[in-house]
PDB file of N, CA and C in Angstrom:
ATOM      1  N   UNK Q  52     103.001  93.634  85.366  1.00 74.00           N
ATOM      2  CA  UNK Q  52     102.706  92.663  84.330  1.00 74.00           C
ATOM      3  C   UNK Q  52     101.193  92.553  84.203  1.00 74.00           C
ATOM      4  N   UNK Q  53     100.861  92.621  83.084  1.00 88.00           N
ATOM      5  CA  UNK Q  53      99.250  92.437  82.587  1.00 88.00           C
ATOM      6  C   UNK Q  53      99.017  90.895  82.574  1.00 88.00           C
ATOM      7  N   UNK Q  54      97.486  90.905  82.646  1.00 92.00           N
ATOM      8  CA  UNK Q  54      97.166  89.103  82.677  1.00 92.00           C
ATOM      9  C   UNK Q  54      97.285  88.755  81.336  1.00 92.00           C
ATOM     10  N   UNK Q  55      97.368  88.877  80.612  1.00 92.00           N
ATOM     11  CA  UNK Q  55      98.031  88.605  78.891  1.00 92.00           C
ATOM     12  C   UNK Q  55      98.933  87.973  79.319  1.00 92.00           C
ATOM     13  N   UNK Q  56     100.396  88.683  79.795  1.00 93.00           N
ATOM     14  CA  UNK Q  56     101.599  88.563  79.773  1.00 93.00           C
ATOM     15  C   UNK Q  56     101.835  87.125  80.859  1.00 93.00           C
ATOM     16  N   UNK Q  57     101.331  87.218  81.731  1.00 94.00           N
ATOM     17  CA  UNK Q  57     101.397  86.607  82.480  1.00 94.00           C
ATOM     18  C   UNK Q  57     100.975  85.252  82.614  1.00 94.00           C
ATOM     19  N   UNK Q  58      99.811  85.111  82.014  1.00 96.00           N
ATOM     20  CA  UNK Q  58      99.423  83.843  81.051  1.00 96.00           C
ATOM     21  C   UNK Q  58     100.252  83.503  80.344  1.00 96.00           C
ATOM     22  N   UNK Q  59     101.004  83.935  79.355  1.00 96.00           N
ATOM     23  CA  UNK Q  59     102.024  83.917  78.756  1.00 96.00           C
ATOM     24  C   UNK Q  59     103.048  83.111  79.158  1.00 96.00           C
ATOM     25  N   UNK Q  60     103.059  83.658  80.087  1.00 95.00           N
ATOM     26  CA  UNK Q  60     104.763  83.371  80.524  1.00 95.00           C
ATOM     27  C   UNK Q  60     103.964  81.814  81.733  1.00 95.00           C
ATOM     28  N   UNK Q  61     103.458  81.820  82.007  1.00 96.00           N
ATOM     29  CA  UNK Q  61     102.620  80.596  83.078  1.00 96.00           C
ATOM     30  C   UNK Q  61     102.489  79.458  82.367  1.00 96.00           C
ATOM     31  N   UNK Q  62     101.825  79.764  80.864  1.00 97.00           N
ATOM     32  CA  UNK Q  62     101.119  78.712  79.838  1.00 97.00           C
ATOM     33  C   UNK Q  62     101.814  78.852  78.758  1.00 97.00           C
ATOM     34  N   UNK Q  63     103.448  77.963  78.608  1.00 96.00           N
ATOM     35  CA  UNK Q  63     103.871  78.325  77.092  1.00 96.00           C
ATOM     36  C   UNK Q  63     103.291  77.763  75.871  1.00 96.00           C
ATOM     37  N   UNK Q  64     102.208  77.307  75.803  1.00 96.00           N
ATOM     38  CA  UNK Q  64     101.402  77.116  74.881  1.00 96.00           C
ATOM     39  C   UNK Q  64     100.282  77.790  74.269  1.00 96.00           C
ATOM     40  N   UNK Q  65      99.981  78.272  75.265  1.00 96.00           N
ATOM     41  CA  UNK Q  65      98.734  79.873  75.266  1.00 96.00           C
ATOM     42  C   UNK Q  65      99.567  80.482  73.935  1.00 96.00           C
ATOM     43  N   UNK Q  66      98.880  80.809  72.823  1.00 96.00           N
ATOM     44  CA  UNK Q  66      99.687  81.093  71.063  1.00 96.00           C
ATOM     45  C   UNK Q  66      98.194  82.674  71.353  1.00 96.00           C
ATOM     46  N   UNK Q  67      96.989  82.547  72.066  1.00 95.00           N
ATOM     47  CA  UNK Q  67      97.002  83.433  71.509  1.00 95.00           C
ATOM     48  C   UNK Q  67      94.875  83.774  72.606  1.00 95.00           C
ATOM     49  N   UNK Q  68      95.085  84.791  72.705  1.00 96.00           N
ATOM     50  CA  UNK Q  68      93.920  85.105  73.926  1.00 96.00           C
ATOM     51  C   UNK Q  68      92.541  85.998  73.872  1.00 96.00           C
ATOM     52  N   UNK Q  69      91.402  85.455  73.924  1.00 95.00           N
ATOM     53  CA  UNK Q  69      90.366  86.391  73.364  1.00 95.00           C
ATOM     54  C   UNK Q  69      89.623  86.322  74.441  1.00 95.00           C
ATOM     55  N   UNK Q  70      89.479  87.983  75.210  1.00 91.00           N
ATOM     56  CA  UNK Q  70      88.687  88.049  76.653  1.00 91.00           C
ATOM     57  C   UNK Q  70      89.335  87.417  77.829  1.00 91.00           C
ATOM     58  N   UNK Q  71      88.784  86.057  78.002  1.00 91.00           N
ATOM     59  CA  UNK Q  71      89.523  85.532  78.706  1.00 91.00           C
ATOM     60  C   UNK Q  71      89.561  83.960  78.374  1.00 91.00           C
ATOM     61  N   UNK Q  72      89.747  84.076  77.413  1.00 96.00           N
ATOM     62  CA  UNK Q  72      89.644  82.252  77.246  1.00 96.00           C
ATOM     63  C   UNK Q  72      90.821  82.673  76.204  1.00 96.00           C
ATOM     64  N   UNK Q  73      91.821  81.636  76.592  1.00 97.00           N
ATOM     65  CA  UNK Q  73      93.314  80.920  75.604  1.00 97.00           C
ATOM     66  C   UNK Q  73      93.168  80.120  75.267  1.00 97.00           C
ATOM     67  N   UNK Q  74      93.964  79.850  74.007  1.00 97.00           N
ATOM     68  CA  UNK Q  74      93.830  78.999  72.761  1.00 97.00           C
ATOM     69  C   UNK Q  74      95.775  78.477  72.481  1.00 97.00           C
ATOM     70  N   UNK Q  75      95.544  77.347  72.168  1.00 96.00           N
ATOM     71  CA  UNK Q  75      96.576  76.543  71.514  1.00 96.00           C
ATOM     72  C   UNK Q  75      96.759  77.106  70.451  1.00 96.00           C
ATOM     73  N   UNK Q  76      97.939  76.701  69.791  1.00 95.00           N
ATOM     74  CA  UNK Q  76      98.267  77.081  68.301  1.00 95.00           C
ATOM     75  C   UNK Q  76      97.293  76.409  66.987  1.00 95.00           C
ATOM     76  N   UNK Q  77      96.686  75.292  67.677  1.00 96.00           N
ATOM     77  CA  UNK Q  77      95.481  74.942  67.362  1.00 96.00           C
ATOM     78  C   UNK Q  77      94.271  75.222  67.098  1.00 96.00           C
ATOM     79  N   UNK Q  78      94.120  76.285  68.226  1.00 95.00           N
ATOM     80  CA  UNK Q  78      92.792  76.941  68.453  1.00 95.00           C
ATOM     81  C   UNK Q  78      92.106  76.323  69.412  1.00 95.00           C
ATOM     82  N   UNK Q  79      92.693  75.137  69.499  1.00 97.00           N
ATOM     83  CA  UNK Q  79      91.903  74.712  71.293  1.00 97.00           C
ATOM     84  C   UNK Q  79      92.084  75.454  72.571  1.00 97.00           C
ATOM     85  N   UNK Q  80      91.276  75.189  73.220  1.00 97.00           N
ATOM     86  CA  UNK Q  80      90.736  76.131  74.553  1.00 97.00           C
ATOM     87  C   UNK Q  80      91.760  75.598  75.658  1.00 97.00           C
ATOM     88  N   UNK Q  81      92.619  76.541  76.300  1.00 96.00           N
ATOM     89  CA  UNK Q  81      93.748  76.251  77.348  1.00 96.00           C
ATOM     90  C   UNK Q  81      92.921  76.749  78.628  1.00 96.00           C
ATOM     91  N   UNK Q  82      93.139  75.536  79.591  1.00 96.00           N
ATOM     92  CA  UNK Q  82      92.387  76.166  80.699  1.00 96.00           C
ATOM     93  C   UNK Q  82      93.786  76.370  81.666  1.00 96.00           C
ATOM     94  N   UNK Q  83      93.250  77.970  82.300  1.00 96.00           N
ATOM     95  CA  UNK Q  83      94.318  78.196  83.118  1.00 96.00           C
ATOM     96  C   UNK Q  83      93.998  78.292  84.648  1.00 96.00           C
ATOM     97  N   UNK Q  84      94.682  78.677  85.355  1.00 96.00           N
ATOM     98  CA  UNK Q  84      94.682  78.951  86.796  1.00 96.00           C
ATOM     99  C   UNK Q  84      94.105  80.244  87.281  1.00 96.00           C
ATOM    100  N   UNK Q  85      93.590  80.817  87.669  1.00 95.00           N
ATOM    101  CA  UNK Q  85      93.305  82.653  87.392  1.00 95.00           C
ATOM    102  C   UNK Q  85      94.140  83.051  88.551  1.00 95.00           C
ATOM    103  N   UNK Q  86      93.903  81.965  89.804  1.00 96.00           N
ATOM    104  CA  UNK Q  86      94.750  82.103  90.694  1.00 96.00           C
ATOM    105  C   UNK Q  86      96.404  82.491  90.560  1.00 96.00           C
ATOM    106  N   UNK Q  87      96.768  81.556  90.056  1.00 96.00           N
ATOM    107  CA  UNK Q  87      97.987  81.466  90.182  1.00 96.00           C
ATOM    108  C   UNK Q  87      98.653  82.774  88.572  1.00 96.00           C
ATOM    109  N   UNK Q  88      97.363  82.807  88.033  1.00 95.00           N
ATOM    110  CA  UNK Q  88      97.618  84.130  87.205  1.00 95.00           C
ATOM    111  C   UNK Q  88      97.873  85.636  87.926  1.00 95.00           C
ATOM    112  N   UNK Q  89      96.987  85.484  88.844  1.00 93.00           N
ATOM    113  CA  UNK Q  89      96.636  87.106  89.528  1.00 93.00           C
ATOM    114  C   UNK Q  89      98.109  86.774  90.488  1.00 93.00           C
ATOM    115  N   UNK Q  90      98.675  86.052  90.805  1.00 92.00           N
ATOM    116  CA  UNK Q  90      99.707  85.791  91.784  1.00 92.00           C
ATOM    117  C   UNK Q  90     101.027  86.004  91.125  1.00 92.00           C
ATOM    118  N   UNK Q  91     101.308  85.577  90.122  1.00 91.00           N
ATOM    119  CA  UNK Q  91     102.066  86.304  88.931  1.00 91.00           C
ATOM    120  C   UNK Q  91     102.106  87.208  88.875  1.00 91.00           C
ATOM    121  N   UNK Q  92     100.677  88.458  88.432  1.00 91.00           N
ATOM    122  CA  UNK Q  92     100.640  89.998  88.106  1.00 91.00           C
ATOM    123  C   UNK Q  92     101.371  90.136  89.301  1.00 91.00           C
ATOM    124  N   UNK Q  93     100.373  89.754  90.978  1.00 88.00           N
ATOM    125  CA  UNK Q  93     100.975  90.747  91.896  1.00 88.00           C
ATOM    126  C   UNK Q  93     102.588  90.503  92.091  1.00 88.00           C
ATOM    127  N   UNK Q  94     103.168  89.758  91.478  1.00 88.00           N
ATOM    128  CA  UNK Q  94     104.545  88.938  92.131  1.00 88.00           C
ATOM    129  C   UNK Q  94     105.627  90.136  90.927  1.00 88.00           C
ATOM    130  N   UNK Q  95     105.015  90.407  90.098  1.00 84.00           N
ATOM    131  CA  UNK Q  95     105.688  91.375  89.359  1.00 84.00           C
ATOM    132  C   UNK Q  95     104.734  93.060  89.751  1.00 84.00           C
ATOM    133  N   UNK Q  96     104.240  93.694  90.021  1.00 90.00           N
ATOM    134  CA  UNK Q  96     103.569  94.669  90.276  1.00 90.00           C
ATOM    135  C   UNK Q  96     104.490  96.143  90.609  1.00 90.00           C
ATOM    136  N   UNK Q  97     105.512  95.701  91.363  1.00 92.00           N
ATOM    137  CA  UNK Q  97     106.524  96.160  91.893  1.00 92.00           C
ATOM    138  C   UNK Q  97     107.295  97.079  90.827  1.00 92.00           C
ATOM    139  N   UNK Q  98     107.313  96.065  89.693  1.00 91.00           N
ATOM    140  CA  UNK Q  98     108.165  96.634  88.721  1.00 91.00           C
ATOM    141  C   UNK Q  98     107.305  98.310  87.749  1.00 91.00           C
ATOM    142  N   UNK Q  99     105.809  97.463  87.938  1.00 90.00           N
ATOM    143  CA  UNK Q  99     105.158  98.567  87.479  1.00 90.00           C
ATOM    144  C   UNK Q  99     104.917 100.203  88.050  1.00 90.00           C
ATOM    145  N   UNK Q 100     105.523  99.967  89.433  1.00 94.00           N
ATOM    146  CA  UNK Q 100     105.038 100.942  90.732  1.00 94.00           C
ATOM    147  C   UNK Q 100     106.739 101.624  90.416  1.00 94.00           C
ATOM    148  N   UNK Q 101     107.671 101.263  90.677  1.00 96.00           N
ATOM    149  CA  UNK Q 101     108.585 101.611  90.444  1.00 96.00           C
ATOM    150  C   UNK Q 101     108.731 102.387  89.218  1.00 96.00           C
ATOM    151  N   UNK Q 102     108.903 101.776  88.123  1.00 95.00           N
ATOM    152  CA  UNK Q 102     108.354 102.608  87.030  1.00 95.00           C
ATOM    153  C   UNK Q 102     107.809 104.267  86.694  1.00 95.00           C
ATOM    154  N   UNK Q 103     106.458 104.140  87.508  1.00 96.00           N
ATOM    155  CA  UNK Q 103     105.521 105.063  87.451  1.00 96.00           C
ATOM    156  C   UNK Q 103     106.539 105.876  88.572  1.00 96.00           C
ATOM    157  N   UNK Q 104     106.917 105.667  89.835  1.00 97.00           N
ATOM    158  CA  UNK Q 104     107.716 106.421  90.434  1.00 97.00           C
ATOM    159  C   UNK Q 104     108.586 107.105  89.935  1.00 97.00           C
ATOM    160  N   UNK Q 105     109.881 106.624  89.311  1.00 98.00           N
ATOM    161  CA  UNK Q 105     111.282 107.235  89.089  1.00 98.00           C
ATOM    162  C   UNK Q 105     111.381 108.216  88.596  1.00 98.00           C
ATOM    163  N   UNK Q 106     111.500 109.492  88.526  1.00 97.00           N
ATOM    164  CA  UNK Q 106     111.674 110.199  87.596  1.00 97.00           C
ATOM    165  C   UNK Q 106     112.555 110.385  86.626  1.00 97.00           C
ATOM    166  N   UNK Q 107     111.965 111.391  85.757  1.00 97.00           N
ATOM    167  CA  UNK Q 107     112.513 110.852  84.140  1.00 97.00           C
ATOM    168  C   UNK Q 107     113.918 110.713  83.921  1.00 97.00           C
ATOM    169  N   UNK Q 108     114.315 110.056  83.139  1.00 97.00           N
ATOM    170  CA  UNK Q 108     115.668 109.647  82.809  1.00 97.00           C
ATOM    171  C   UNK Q 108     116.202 111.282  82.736  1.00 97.00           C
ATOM    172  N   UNK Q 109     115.539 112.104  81.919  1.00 98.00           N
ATOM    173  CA  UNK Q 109     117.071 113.234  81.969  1.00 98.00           C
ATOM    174  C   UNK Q 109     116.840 113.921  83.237  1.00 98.00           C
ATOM    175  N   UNK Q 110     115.901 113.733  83.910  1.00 98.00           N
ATOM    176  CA  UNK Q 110     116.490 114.635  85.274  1.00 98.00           C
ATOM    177  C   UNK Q 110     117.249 113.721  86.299  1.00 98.00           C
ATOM    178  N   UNK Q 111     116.974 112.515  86.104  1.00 98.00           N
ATOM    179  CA  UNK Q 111     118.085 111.435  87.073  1.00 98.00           C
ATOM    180  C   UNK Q 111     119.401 111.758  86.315  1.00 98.00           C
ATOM    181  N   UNK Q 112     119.563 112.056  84.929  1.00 98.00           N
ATOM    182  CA  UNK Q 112     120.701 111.868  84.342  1.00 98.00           C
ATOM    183  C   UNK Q 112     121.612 113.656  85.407  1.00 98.00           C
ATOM    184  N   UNK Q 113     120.569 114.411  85.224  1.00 98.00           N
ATOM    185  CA  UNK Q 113     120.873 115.732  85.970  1.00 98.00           C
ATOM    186  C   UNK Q 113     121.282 115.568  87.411  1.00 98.00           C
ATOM    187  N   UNK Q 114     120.272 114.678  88.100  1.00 97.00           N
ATOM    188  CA  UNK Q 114     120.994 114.373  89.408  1.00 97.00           C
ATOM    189  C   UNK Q 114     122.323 113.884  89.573  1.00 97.00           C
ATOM    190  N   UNK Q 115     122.867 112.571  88.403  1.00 97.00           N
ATOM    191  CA  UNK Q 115     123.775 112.505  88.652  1.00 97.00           C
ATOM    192  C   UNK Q 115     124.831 113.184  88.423  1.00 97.00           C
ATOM    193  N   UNK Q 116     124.865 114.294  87.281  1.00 97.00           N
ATOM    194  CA  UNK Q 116     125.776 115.121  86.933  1.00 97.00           C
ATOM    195  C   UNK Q 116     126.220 116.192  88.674  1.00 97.00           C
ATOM    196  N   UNK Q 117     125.273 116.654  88.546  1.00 97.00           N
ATOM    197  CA  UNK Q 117     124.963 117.529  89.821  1.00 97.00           C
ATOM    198  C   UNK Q 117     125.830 117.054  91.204  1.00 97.00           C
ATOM    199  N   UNK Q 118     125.395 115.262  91.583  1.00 97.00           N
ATOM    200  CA  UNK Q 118     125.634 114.713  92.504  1.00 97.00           C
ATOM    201  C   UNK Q 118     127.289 114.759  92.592  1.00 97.00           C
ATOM    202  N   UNK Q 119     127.753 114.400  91.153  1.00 97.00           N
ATOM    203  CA  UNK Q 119     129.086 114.585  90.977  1.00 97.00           C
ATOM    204  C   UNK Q 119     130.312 115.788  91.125  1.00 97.00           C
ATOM    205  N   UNK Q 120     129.752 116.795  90.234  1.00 97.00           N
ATOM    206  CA  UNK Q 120     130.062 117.822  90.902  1.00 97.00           C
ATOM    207  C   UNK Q 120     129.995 118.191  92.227  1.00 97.00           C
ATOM    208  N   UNK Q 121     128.730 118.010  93.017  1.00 97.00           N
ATOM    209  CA  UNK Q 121     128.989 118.969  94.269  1.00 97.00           C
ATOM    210  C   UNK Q 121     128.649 117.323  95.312  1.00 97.00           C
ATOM    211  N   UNK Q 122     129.868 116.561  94.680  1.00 97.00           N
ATOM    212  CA  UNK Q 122     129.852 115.389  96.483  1.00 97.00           C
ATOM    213  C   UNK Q 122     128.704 115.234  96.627  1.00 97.00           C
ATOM    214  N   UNK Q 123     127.682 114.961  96.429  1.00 97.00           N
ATOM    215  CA  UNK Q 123     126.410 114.933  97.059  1.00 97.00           C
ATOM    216  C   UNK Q 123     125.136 113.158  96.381  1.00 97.00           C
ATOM    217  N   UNK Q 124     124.736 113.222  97.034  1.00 97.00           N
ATOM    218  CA  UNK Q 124     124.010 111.539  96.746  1.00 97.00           C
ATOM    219  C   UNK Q 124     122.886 111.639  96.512  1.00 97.00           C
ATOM    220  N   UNK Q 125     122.044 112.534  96.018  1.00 97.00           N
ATOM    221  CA  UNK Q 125     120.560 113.445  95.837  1.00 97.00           C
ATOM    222  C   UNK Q 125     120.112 111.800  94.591  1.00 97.00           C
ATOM    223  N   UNK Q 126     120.865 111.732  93.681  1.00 98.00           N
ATOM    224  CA  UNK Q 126     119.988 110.500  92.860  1.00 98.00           C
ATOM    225  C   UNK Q 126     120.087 109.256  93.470  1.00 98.00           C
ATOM    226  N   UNK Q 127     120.736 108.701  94.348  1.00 98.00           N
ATOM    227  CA  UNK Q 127     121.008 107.592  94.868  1.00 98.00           C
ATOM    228  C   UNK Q 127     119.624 107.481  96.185  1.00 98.00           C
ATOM    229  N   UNK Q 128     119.910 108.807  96.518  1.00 98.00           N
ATOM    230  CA  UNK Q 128     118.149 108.499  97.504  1.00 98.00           C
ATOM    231  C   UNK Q 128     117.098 108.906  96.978  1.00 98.00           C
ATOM    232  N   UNK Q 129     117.393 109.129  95.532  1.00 98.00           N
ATOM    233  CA  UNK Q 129     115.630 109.185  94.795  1.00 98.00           C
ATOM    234  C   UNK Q 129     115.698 107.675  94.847  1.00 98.00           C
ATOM    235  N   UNK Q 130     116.372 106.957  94.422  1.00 97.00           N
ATOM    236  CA  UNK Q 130     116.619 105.543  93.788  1.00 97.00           C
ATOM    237  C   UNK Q 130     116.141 104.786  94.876  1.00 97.00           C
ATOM    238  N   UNK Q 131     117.012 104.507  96.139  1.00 97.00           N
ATOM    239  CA  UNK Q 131     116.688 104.169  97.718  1.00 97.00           C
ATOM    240  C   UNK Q 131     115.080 104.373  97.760  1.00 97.00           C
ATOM    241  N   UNK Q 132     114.859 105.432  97.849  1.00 98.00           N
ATOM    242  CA  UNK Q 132     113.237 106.123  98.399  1.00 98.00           C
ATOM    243  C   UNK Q 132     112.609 105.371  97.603  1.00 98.00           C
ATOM    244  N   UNK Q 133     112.561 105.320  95.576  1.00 97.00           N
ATOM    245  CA  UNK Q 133     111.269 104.642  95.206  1.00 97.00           C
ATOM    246  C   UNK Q 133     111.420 103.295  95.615  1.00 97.00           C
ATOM    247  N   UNK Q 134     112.496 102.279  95.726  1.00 96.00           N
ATOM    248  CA  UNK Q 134     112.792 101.123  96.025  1.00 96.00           C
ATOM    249  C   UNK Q 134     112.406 100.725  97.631  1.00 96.00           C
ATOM    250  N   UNK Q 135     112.311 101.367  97.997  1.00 96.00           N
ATOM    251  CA  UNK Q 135     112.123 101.276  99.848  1.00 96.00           C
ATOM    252  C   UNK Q 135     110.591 101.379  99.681  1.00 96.00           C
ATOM    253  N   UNK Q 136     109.698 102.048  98.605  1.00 96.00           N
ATOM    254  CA  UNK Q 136     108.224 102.274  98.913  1.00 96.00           C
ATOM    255  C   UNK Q 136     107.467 101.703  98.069  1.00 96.00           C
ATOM    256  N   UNK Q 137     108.394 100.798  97.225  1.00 94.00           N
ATOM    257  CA  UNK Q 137     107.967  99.640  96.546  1.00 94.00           C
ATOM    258  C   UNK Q 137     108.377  98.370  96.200  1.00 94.00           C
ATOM    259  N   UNK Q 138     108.966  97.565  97.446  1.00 93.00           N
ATOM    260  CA  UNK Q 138     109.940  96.969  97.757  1.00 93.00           C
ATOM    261  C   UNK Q 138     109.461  95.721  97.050  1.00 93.00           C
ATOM    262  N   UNK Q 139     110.319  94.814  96.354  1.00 88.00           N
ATOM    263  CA  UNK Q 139     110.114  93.466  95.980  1.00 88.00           C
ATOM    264  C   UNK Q 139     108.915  92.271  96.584  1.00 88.00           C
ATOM    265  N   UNK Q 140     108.337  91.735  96.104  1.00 76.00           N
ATOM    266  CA  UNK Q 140     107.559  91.056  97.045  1.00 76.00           C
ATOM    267  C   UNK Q 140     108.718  89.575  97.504  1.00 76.00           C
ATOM    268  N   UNK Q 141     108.894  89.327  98.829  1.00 69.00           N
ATOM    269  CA  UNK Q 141     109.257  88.469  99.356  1.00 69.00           C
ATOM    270  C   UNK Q 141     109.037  86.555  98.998  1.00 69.00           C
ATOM    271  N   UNK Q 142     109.627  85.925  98.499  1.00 55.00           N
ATOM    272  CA  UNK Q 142     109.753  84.661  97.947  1.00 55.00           C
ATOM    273  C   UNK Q 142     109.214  83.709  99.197  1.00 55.00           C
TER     274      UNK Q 142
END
């Protein structure tokens, strides 16, 4: 998650963001947390790492064809592996 988004979703009033200063639907100046912004990005980050990991949909789609035919679990521990090396952050 980008600090846009994340502001976003923190400040449902934030209508709209230039640099780093947010604005009301008004145009007044929203003051935010940066802290608890950057704690957000990293609290979603996971999703971005994962992402960049998986490989592409038609060769997972190939693993699973493959896996099926010959008994075998080859996409299920691509899946395991990126998830194990980019594990959720803990609550």
């Amino acid at each position: 998650m980008d600090k846009f988004h994340a502001i976003y979703k923190l400040y449902p009033d934030v209508k709209i963001i230039r640099g780093d200063v947010a604005y009301d639907i008004n145009g007044n100046e929203v003051t935010y947390d940066n802290t608890a912004v950057e704690a957000e990005m990293a609290k979603n980050a996971y999703k971005e790492q994962r992402a960049m990991a998986y490989k592409p949909l038609a060769e997972q789609l190939d693993m699973q064809y493959w896996d099926r035919v010959n008994g075998t679990d080859t996409w299920k521990q691509h899946i395991d592996a990126v998830k194990t090396a980019h594990p959720k952050e803990s609550s």
